[in-house]
Coordinates of C-alpha atoms and ligand atoms in Angstrom, one line a residue:
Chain A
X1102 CA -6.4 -37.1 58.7
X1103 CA -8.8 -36.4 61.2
X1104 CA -12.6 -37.7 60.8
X1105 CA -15.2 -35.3 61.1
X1106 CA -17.8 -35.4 63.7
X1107 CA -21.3 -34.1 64.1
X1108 CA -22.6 -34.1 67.8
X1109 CA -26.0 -33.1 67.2
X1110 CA -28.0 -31.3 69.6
X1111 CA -29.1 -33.5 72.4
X1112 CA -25.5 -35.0 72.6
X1113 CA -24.5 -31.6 74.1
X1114 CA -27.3 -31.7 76.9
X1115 CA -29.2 -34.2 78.0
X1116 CA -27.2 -36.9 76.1
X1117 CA -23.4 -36.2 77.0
X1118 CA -23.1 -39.7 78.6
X1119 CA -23.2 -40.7 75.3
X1120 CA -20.8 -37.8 73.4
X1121 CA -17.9 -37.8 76.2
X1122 CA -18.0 -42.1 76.6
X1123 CA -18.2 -42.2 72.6
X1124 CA -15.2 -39.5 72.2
X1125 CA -13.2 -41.0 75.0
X1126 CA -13.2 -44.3 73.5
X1127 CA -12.4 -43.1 69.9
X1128 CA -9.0 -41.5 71.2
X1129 CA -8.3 -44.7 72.9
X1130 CA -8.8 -46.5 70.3
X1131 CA -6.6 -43.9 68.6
X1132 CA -8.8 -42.7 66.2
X1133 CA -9.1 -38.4 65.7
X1134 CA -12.2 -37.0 64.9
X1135 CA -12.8 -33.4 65.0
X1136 CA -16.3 -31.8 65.7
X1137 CA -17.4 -29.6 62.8
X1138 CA -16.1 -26.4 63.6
X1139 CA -20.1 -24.6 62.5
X1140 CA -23.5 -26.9 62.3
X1141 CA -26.6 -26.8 63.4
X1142 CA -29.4 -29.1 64.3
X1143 CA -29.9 -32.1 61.8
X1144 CA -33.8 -31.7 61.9
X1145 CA -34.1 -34.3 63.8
X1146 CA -36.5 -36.4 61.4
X1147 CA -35.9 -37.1 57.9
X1148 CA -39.0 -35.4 55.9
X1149 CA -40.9 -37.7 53.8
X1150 CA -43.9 -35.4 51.5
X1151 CA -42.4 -35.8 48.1
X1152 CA -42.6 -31.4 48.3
X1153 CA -41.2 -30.9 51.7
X1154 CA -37.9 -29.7 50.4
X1155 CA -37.2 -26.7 53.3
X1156 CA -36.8 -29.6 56.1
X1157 CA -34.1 -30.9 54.2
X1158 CA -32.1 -27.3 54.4
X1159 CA -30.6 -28.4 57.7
X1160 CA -29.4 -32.2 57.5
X1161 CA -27.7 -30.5 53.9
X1162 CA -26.1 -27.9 55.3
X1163 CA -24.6 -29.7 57.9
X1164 CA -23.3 -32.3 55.4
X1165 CA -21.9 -29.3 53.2
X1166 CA -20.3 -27.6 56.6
X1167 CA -18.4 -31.5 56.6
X1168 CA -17.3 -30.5 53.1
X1169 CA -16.3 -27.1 53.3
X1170 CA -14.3 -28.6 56.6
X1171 CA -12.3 -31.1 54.1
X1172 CA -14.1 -34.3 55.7
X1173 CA -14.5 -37.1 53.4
X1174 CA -16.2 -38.4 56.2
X1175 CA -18.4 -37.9 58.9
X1176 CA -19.3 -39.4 62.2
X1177 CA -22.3 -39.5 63.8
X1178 CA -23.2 -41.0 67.7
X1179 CA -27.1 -40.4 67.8
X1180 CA -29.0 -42.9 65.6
X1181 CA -31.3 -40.1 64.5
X1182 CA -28.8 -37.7 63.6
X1183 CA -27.4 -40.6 61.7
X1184 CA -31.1 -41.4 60.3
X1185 CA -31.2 -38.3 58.9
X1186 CA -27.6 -36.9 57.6
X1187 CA -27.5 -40.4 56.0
X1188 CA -31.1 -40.0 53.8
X1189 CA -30.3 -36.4 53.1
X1190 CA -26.8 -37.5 51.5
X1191 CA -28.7 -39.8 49.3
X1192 CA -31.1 -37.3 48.5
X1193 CA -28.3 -35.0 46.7
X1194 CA -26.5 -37.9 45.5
X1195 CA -29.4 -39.7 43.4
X1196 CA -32.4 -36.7 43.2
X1197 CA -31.2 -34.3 40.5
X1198 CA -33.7 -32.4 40.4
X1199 CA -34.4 -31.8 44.3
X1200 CA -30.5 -31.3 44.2
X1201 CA -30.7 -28.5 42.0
X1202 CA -33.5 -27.1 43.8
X1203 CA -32.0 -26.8 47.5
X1204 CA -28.4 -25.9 46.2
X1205 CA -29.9 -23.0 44.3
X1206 CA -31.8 -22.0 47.2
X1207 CA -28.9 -22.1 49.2
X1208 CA -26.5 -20.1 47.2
X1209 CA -24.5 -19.0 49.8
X1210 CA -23.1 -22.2 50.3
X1211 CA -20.7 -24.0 48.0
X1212 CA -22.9 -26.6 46.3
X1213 CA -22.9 -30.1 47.3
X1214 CA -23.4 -33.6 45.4
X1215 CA -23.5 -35.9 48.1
X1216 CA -19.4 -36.3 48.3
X1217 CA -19.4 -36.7 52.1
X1218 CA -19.7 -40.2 53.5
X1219 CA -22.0 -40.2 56.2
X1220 CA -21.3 -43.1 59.0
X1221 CA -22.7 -44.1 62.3
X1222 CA -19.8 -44.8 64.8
X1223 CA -21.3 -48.9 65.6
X1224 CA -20.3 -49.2 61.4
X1225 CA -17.3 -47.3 61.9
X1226 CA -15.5 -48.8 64.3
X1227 CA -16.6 -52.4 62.6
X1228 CA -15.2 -50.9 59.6
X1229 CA -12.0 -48.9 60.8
X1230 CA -11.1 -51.7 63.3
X1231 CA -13.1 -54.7 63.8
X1232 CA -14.4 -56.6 66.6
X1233 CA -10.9 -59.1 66.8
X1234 CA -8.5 -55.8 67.2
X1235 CA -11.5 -54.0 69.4
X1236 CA -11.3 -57.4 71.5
X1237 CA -7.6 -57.0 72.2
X1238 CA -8.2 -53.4 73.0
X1239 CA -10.1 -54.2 75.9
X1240 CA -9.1 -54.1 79.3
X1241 CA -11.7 -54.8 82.0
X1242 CA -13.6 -57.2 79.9
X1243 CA -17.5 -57.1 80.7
X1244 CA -17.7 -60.8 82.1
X1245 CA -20.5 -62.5 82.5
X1246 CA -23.0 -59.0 82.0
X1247 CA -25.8 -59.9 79.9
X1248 CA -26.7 -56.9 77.6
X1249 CA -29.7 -56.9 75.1
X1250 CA -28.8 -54.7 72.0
X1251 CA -31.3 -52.3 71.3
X1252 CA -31.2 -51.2 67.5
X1253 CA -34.5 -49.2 67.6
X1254 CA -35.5 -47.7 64.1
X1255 CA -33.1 -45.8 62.5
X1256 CA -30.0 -47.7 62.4
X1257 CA -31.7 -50.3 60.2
X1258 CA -34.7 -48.6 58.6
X1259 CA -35.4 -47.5 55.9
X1260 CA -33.0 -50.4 54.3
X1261 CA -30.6 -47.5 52.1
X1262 CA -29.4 -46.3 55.0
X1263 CA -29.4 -49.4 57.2
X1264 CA -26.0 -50.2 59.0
X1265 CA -26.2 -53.7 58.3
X1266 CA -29.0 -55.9 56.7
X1267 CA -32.1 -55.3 59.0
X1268 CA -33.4 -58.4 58.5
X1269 CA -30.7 -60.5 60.5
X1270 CA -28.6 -57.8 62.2
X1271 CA -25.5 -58.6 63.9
X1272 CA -23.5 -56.0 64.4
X1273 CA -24.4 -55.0 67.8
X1274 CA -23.8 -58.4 69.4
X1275 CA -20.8 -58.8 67.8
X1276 CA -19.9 -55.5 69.4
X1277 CA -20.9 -56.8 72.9
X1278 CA -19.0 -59.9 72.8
X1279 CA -15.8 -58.0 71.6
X1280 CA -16.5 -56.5 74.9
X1281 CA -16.7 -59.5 76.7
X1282 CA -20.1 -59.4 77.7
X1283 CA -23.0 -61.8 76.4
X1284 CA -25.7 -60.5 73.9
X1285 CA -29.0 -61.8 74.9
X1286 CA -30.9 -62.3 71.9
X1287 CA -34.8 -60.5 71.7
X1288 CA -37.7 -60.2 70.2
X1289 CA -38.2 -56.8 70.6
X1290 CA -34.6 -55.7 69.4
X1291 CA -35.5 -53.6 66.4
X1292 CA -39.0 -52.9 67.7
X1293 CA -39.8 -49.2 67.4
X1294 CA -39.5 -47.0 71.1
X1295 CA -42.4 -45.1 69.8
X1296 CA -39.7 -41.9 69.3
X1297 CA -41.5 -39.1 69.6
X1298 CA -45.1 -40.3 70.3
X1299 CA -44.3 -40.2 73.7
X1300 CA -45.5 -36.3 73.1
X1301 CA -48.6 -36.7 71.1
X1302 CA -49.5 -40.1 72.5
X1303 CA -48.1 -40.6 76.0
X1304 CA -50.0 -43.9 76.4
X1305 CA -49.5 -45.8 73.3
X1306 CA -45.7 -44.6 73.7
X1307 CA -45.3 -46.4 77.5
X1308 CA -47.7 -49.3 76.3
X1309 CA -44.7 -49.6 73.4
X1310 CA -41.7 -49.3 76.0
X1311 CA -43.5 -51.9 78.1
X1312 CA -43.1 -54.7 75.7
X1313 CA -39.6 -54.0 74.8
X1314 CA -38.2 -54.0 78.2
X1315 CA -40.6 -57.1 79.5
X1316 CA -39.0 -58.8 76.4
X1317 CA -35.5 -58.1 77.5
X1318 CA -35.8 -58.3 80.9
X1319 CA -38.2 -62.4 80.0
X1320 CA -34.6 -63.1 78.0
X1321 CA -32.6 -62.0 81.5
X1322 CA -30.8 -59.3 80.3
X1323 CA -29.0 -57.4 83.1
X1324 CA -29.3 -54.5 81.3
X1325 CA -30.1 -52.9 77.9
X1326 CA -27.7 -51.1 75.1
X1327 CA -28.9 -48.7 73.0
X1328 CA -27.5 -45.7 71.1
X1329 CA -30.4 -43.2 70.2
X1330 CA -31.5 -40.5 72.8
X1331 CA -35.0 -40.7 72.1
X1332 CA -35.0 -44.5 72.6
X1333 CA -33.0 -44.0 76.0
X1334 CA -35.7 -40.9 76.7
X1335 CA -38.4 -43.7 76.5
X1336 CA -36.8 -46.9 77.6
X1337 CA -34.4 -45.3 80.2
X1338 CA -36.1 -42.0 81.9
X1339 CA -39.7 -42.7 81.4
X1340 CA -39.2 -46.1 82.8
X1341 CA -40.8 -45.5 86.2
X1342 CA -43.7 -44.1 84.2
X1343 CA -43.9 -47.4 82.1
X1344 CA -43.6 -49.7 85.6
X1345 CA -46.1 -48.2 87.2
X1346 CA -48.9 -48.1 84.4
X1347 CA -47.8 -51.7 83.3
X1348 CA -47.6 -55.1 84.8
X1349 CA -44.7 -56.9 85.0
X1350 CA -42.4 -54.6 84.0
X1351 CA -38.7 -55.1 85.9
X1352 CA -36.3 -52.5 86.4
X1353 CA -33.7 -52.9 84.1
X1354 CA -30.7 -50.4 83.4
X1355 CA -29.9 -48.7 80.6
X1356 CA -26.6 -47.8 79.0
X1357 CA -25.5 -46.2 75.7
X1358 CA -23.6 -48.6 73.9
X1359 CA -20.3 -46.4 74.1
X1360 CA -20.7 -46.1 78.1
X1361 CA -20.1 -50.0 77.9
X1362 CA -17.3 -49.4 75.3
X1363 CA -15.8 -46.8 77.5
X1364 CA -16.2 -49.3 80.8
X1365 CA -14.4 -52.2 78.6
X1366 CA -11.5 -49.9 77.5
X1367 CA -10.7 -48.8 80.8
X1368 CA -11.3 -45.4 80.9
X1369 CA -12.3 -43.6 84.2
X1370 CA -15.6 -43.3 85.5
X1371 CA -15.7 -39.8 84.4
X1372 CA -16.0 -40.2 80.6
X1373 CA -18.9 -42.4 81.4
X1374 CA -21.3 -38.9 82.4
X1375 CA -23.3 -41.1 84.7
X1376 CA -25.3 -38.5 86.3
X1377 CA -27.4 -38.5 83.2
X1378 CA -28.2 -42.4 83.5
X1379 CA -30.7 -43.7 86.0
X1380 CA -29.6 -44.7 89.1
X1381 CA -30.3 -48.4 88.5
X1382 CA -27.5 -48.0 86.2
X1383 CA -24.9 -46.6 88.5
X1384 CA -26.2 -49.4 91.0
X1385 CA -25.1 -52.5 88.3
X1386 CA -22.3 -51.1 87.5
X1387 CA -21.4 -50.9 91.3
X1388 CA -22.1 -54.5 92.0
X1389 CA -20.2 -55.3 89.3
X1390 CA -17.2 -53.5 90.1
X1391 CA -17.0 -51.7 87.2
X1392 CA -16.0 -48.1 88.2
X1393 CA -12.7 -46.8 88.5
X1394 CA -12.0 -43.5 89.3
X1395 CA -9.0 -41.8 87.3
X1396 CA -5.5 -41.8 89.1
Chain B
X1086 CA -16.3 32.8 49.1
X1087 CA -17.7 30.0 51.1
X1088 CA -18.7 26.8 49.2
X1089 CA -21.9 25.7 48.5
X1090 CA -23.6 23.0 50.6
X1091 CA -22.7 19.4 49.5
X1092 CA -26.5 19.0 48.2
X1093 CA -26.1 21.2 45.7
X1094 CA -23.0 20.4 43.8
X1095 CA -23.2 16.6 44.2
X1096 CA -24.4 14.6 41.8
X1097 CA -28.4 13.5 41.5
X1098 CA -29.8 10.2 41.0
X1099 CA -32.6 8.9 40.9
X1100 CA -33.7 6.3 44.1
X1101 CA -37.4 4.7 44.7
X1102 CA -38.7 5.3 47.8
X1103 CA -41.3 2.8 48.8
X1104 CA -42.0 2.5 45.2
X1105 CA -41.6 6.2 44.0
X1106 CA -39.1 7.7 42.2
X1107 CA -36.9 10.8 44.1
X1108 CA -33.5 12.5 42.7
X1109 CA -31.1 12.6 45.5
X1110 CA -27.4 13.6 45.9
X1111 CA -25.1 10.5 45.3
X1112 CA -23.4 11.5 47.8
X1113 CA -26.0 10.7 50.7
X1114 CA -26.3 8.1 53.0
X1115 CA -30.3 6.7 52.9
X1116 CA -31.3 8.6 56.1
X1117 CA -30.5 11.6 54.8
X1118 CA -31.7 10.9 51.4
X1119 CA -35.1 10.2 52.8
X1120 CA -35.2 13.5 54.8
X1121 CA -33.8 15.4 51.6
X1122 CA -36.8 13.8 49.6
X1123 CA -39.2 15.6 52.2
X1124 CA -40.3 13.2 54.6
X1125 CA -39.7 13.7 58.5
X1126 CA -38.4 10.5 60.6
X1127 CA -40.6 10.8 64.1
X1128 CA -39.4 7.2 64.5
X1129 CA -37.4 4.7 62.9
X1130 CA -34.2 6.7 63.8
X1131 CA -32.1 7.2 66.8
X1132 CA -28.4 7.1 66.6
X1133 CA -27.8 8.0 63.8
X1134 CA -24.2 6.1 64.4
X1135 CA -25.2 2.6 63.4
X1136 CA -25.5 1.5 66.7
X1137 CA -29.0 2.0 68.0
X1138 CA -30.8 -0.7 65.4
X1139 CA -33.3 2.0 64.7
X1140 CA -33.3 2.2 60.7
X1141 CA -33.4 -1.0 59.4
X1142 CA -33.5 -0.6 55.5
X1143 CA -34.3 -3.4 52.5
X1144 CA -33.8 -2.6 49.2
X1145 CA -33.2 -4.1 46.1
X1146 CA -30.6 -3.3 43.0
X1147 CA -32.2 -3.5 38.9
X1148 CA -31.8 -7.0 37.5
X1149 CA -30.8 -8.2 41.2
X1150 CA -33.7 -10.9 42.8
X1151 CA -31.8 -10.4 46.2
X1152 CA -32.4 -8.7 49.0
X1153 CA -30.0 -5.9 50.2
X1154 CA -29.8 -4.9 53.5
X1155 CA -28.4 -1.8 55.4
X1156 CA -28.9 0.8 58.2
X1157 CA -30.2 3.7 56.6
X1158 CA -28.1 6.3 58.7
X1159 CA -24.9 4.0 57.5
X1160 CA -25.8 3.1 53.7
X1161 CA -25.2 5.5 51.2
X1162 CA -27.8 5.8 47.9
X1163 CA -27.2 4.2 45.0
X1164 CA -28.8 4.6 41.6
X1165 CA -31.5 3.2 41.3
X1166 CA -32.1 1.5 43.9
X1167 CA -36.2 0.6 45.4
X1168 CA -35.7 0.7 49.4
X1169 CA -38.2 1.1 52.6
X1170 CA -37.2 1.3 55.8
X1171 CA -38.6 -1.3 58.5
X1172 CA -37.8 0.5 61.8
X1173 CA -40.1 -1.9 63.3
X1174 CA -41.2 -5.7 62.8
X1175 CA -43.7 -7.3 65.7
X1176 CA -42.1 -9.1 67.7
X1177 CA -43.1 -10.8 70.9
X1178 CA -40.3 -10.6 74.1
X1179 CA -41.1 -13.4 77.1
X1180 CA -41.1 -12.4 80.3
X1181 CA -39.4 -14.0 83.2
X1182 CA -37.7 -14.0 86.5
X1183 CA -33.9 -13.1 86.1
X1184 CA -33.3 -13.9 89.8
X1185 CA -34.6 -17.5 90.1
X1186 CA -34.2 -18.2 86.3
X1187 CA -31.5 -21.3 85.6
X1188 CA -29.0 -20.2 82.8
X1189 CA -29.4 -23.3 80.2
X1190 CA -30.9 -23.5 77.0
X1191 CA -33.8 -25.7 78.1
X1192 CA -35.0 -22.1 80.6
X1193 CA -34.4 -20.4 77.2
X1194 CA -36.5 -22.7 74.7
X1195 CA -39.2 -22.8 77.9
X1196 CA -39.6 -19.5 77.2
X1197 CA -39.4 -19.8 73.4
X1198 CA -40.4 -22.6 71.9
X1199 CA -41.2 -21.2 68.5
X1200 CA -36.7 -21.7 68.5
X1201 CA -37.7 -25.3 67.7
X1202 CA -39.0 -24.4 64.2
X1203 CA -35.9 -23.7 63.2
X1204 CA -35.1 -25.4 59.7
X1205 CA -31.8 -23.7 59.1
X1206 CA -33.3 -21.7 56.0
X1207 CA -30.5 -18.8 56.6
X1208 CA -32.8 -16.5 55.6
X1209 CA -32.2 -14.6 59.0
X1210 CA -28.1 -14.1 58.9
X1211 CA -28.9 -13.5 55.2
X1212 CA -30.6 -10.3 55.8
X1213 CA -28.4 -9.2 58.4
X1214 CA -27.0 -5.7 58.5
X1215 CA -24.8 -6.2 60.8
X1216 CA -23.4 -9.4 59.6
X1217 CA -24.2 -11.1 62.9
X1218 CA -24.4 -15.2 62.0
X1219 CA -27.6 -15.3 63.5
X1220 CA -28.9 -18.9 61.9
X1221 CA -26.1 -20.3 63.8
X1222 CA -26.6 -18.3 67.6
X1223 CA -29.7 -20.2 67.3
X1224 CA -28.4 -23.3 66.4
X1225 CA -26.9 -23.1 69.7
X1226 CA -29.2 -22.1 71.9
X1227 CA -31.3 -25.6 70.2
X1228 CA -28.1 -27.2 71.9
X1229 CA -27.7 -25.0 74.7
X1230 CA -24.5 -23.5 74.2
X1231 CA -25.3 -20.3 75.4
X1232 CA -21.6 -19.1 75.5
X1233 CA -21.5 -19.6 72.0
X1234 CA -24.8 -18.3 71.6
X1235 CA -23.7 -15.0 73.6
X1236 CA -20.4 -14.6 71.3
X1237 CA -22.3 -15.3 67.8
X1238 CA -24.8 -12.6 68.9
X1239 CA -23.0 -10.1 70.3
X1240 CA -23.1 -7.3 67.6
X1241 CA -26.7 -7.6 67.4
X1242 CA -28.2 -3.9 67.5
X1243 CA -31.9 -4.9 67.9
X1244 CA -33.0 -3.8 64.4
X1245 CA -35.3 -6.8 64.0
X1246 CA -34.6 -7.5 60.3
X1247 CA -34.0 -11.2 61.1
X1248 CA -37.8 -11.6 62.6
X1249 CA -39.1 -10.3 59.6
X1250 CA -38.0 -12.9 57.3
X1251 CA -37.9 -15.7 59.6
X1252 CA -40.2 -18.8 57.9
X1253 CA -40.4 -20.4 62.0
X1254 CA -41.3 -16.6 62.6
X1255 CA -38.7 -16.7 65.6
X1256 CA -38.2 -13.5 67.6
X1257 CA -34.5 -14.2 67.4
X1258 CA -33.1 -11.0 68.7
X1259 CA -34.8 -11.2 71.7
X1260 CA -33.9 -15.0 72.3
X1261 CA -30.3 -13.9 71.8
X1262 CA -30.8 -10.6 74.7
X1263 CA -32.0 -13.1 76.7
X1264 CA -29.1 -15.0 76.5
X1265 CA -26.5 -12.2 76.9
X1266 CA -28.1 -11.4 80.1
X1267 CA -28.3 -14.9 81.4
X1268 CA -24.7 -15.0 80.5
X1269 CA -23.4 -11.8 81.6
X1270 CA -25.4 -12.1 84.7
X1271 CA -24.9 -16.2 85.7
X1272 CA -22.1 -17.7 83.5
X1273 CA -19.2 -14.5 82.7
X1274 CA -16.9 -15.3 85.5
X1275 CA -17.1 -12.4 88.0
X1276 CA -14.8 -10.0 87.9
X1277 CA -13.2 -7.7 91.0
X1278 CA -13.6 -4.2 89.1
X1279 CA -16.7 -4.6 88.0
X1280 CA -18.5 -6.2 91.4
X1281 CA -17.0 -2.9 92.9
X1282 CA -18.3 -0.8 90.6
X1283 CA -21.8 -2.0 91.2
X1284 CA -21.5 -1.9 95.4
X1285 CA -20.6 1.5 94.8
X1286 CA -23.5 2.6 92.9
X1287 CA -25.6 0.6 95.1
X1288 CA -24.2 2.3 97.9
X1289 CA -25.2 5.4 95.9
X1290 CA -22.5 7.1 95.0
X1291 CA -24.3 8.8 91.4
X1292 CA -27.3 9.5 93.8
X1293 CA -26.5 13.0 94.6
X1294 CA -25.9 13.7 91.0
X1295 CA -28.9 12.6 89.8
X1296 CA -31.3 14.6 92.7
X1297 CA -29.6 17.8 91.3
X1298 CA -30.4 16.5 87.8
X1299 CA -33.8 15.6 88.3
X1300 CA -34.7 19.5 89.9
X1301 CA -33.0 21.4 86.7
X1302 CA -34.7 23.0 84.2
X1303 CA -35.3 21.5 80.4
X1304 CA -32.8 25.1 79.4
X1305 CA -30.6 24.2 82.0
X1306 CA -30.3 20.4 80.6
X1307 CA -30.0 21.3 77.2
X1308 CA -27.1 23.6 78.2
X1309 CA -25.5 21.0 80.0
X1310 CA -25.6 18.3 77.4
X1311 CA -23.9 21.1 74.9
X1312 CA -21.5 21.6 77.0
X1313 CA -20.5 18.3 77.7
X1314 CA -17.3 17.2 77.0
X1315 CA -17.3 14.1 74.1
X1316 CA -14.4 11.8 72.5
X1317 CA -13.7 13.2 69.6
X1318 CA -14.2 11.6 66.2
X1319 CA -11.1 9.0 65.6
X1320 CA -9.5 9.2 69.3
X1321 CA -6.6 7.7 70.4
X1322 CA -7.1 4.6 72.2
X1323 CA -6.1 5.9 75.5
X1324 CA -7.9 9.3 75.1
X1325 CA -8.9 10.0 78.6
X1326 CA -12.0 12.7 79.9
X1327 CA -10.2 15.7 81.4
X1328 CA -12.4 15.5 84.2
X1329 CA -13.5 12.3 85.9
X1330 CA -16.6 13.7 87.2
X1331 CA -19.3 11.2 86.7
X1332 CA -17.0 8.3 86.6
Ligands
FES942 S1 -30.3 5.6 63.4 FE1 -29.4 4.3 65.0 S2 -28.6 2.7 63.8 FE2 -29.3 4.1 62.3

């Protein structure tokens, strides 16, 4: 049966590099996932005042469009989409009493109990596959790139909802070296990005992408791997910004993780929606001879 | 002998109007029932079709906590029932340049931000008259679908029903106009018949018609409008105007 899938907003814009690398690579790998056919933005943060119930409305009623669509399960790509879906599921699985209060308030909708498995694509593909068969899978393997894994936040915090135990996380690397390239271990690797301060706070945000990419770039990383658009917004897009109000900064490119799947497995340079990378990512990718162009 | 008028043989029951009670024949639709309870619409109707968005009407049903919706020229009483109409809800339209405007969503939540304070409540498509899924035509404007957007939207007649109840107090109809136009305008793929039609009115081919219009008299309008010729009620689909002036 097909999996369900929920894009999330930013996955259609600014972040379809990630979507069309992530979805290419699934039907390679021959899995069949099928966006929900009606959703709506996941609300982006998960809302933590103990009375706060209305921001919950959206992950929920995304999670019951999953049900309604007969998914047992559903896939996300975006860490915060993830995030989010993920706590909300918990929330209707283990809060009665909240439970009772958003599925009465959203009669319309068939009520839900938490029955939908939410999972982030990383722990899927782990799960469904695992890194020996993903390793065989592999065509162009990424030899001798050095990639730093970039968790960020919300795969891994808060711990109910973490992909793997955030305390020693693995995952990622073991993804990269089923790819054939060579994790670079970091200090910073599960250092917060500073999300969405980069509104409210502009400096403390840069100051906070400034230490995570001198501390990749100090463990010579060629480039970094991450799989949240916010973190990418920050680490990739605003990284002129951070060079030039902080010393000793390098350039370093950035990928989402599934653009170095996609690269690995093959697939032409168009599933890889480089235009919305920076060009210092196009450039490595180049020197490395890692494009092709479909036939 | 000739029957008598529908008002007085039908049925009466009783119906609250803003909060008072008025006995009305069953058999009326809201707009009428209003004007057979005395009061006199100088606004809040147009149409009187269901297409104009003009009479917006919320009521609720005894021993019922929901809200009912319905255009009062299209809704017919029922016993009961406490309704007001609400022709009109504030609410504020951006303004902008079509020309250099870029159809994507970002232009569109430039414009609108308040579409960010979305939290999917529903209460908008809930009090829809028009059934019109409006919750989700803004969902994808927030991810810049506006082809979707534009298709969700499309039945929307303006009535504003969905601004009064929205919690992120979103204009949305006027996000989803602005969308229609961006995509009629930049996205629609062009079409031959209709690029003809507009160089030929550009070229000013109605212009003649409408000098001779604008020098007539109100009496002379009136009897012209009369006098038109209309599609009658239940046409066949291919019913054609005998002539084609105008066209
Ligand atoms: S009067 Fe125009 S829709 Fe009712």
């Amino acid at each position: 049966m097909k999996i369900g899938y929920y894009p999330g907003c930013t996955l259609k814009s600014r972040a379809k590099n990630l979507e069309d690398s992530a979805l290419a690579s699934l039907a390679a790998l021959g899995f069949e996932v099928e966006e929900l056919p009606r959703w709506n933005c996941c609300g982006a943060v998960f809302s933590l005042a103990n009375d706060d119930l209305i921001h919950h409305l959206a992950p929920v009623r995304d999670l019951i469009r999953a049900k309604d669509a007969g998914h047992e399960r559903l896939i996300t790509l975006c860490s915060m989409c993830y995030n989010t879906l993920a706590r909300a599921n918990l929330l209707m699985k283990h809060d009665e009493e909240k439970r009772k209060t958003l599925n009465l308030f959203m009669e319309e909708e068939s009520d839900y109990f938490g029955e939908v498995e939410v999972l982030h694509v990383l722990d899927f593909l782990r799960r469904e596959l695992g890194w020996e068969k993903l390793r065989a899978a592999v065509k162009r393997p990424l030899e001798g790139l050095r990639v730093a894994p970039y968790y960020g936040c919300t795969l891994l915090r808060p711990r109910e909802v973490a992909i793997e135990s955030p305390d020693l996380p693995v995952m990622f690397a073991d993804f990269l070296r089923a790819l054939g390239a060579t994790p670079v271990e970091f200090p910073e690797a599960t250092a917060c990005c500073s999300s969405y301060q980069i509104i409210a706070n502009e400096s403390a945000a840069l100051e906070a992408s400034a230490k995570i990419l001198r501390a990749a770039t100090a463990s010579s990383a060629d480039a970094l791997a991450m799989s949240c658009p916010v973190c990418e917004y920050n680490l990739g897009r605003r990284q002129g910004d951070v060079r030039s109000k902080h010393e000793g900064v390098g350039e370093l490119p950035t990928f989402y993780f599934t653009q170095l799947l996609a690269i690995a497995l093959g697939l032409p340079q168009e599933t890889l929606g480089l235009k919305w990378n920076e060009a210092s990512s196009l450039e490595l990718l180049k020197k490395k001879s890692y494009l092709t162009v479909s036939a | 002998m000739s029957q008598a008028p529908e008002s007085l043989t039908a049925k009466l029951i009783p119906i609250y109007i803003m909060g008072k009670r008025y006995e009305v024949p069953e058999t009326l639709t809201i707009m009428k029932a209003i004007e057979h309870a005395g009061y006199k619409f100088i606004r809040g109707c147009g149409c009187r079709g269901g297409i104009c968005g003009a009479c917006g009407t919320v009521y609720r049903r005894p021993g019922d906590y929901r809200i009912h919706v319905g255009l009062a020229c299209q809704t017919v009483v029922e016993p009961e029932m406490v309704l007001t109409q609400i022709p009109f809800y504030p609410a504020n339209r951006a303004s902008y340049d079509y020309a250099t405007m870029e159809a994507v969503g970002a232009a569109v939540g430039a414009l609108y931000p308040e579409l960010f304070r979305c939290v999917a409540c529903n209460a908008c498509t809930k009090v829809c008259p028009m059934d019109v899924e409006v919750m989700d035509y803004i969902a994808a404007v927030k991810r810049g679908d506006l082809a979707e957007a534009m298709r969700l939207s499309f039945d929307c007649i303006q009535c504003g029903l969905c601004a009064s109840r929205c919690m992120g107090e979103l204009p949305q109809y006027h996000i989803a106009q602005l969308v229609r136009r961006l995509y009629g305008g930049k996205l629609a793929p062009a079409t031959d018949h209709v690029d003809a039609m507009v160089k030929k009115i550009a070229d000013g081919y109605y212009q003649q018609k409408i000098d001779e219009l604008k020098k007539m008299s109100v009496d002379e309008l009136k009897k012209l409008y009369t006098a038109r010729e209309q599609e009658p009620h239940q046409a066949p689909e291919l019913w054609k105007a005998k002539s084609a002036e105008g066209l």
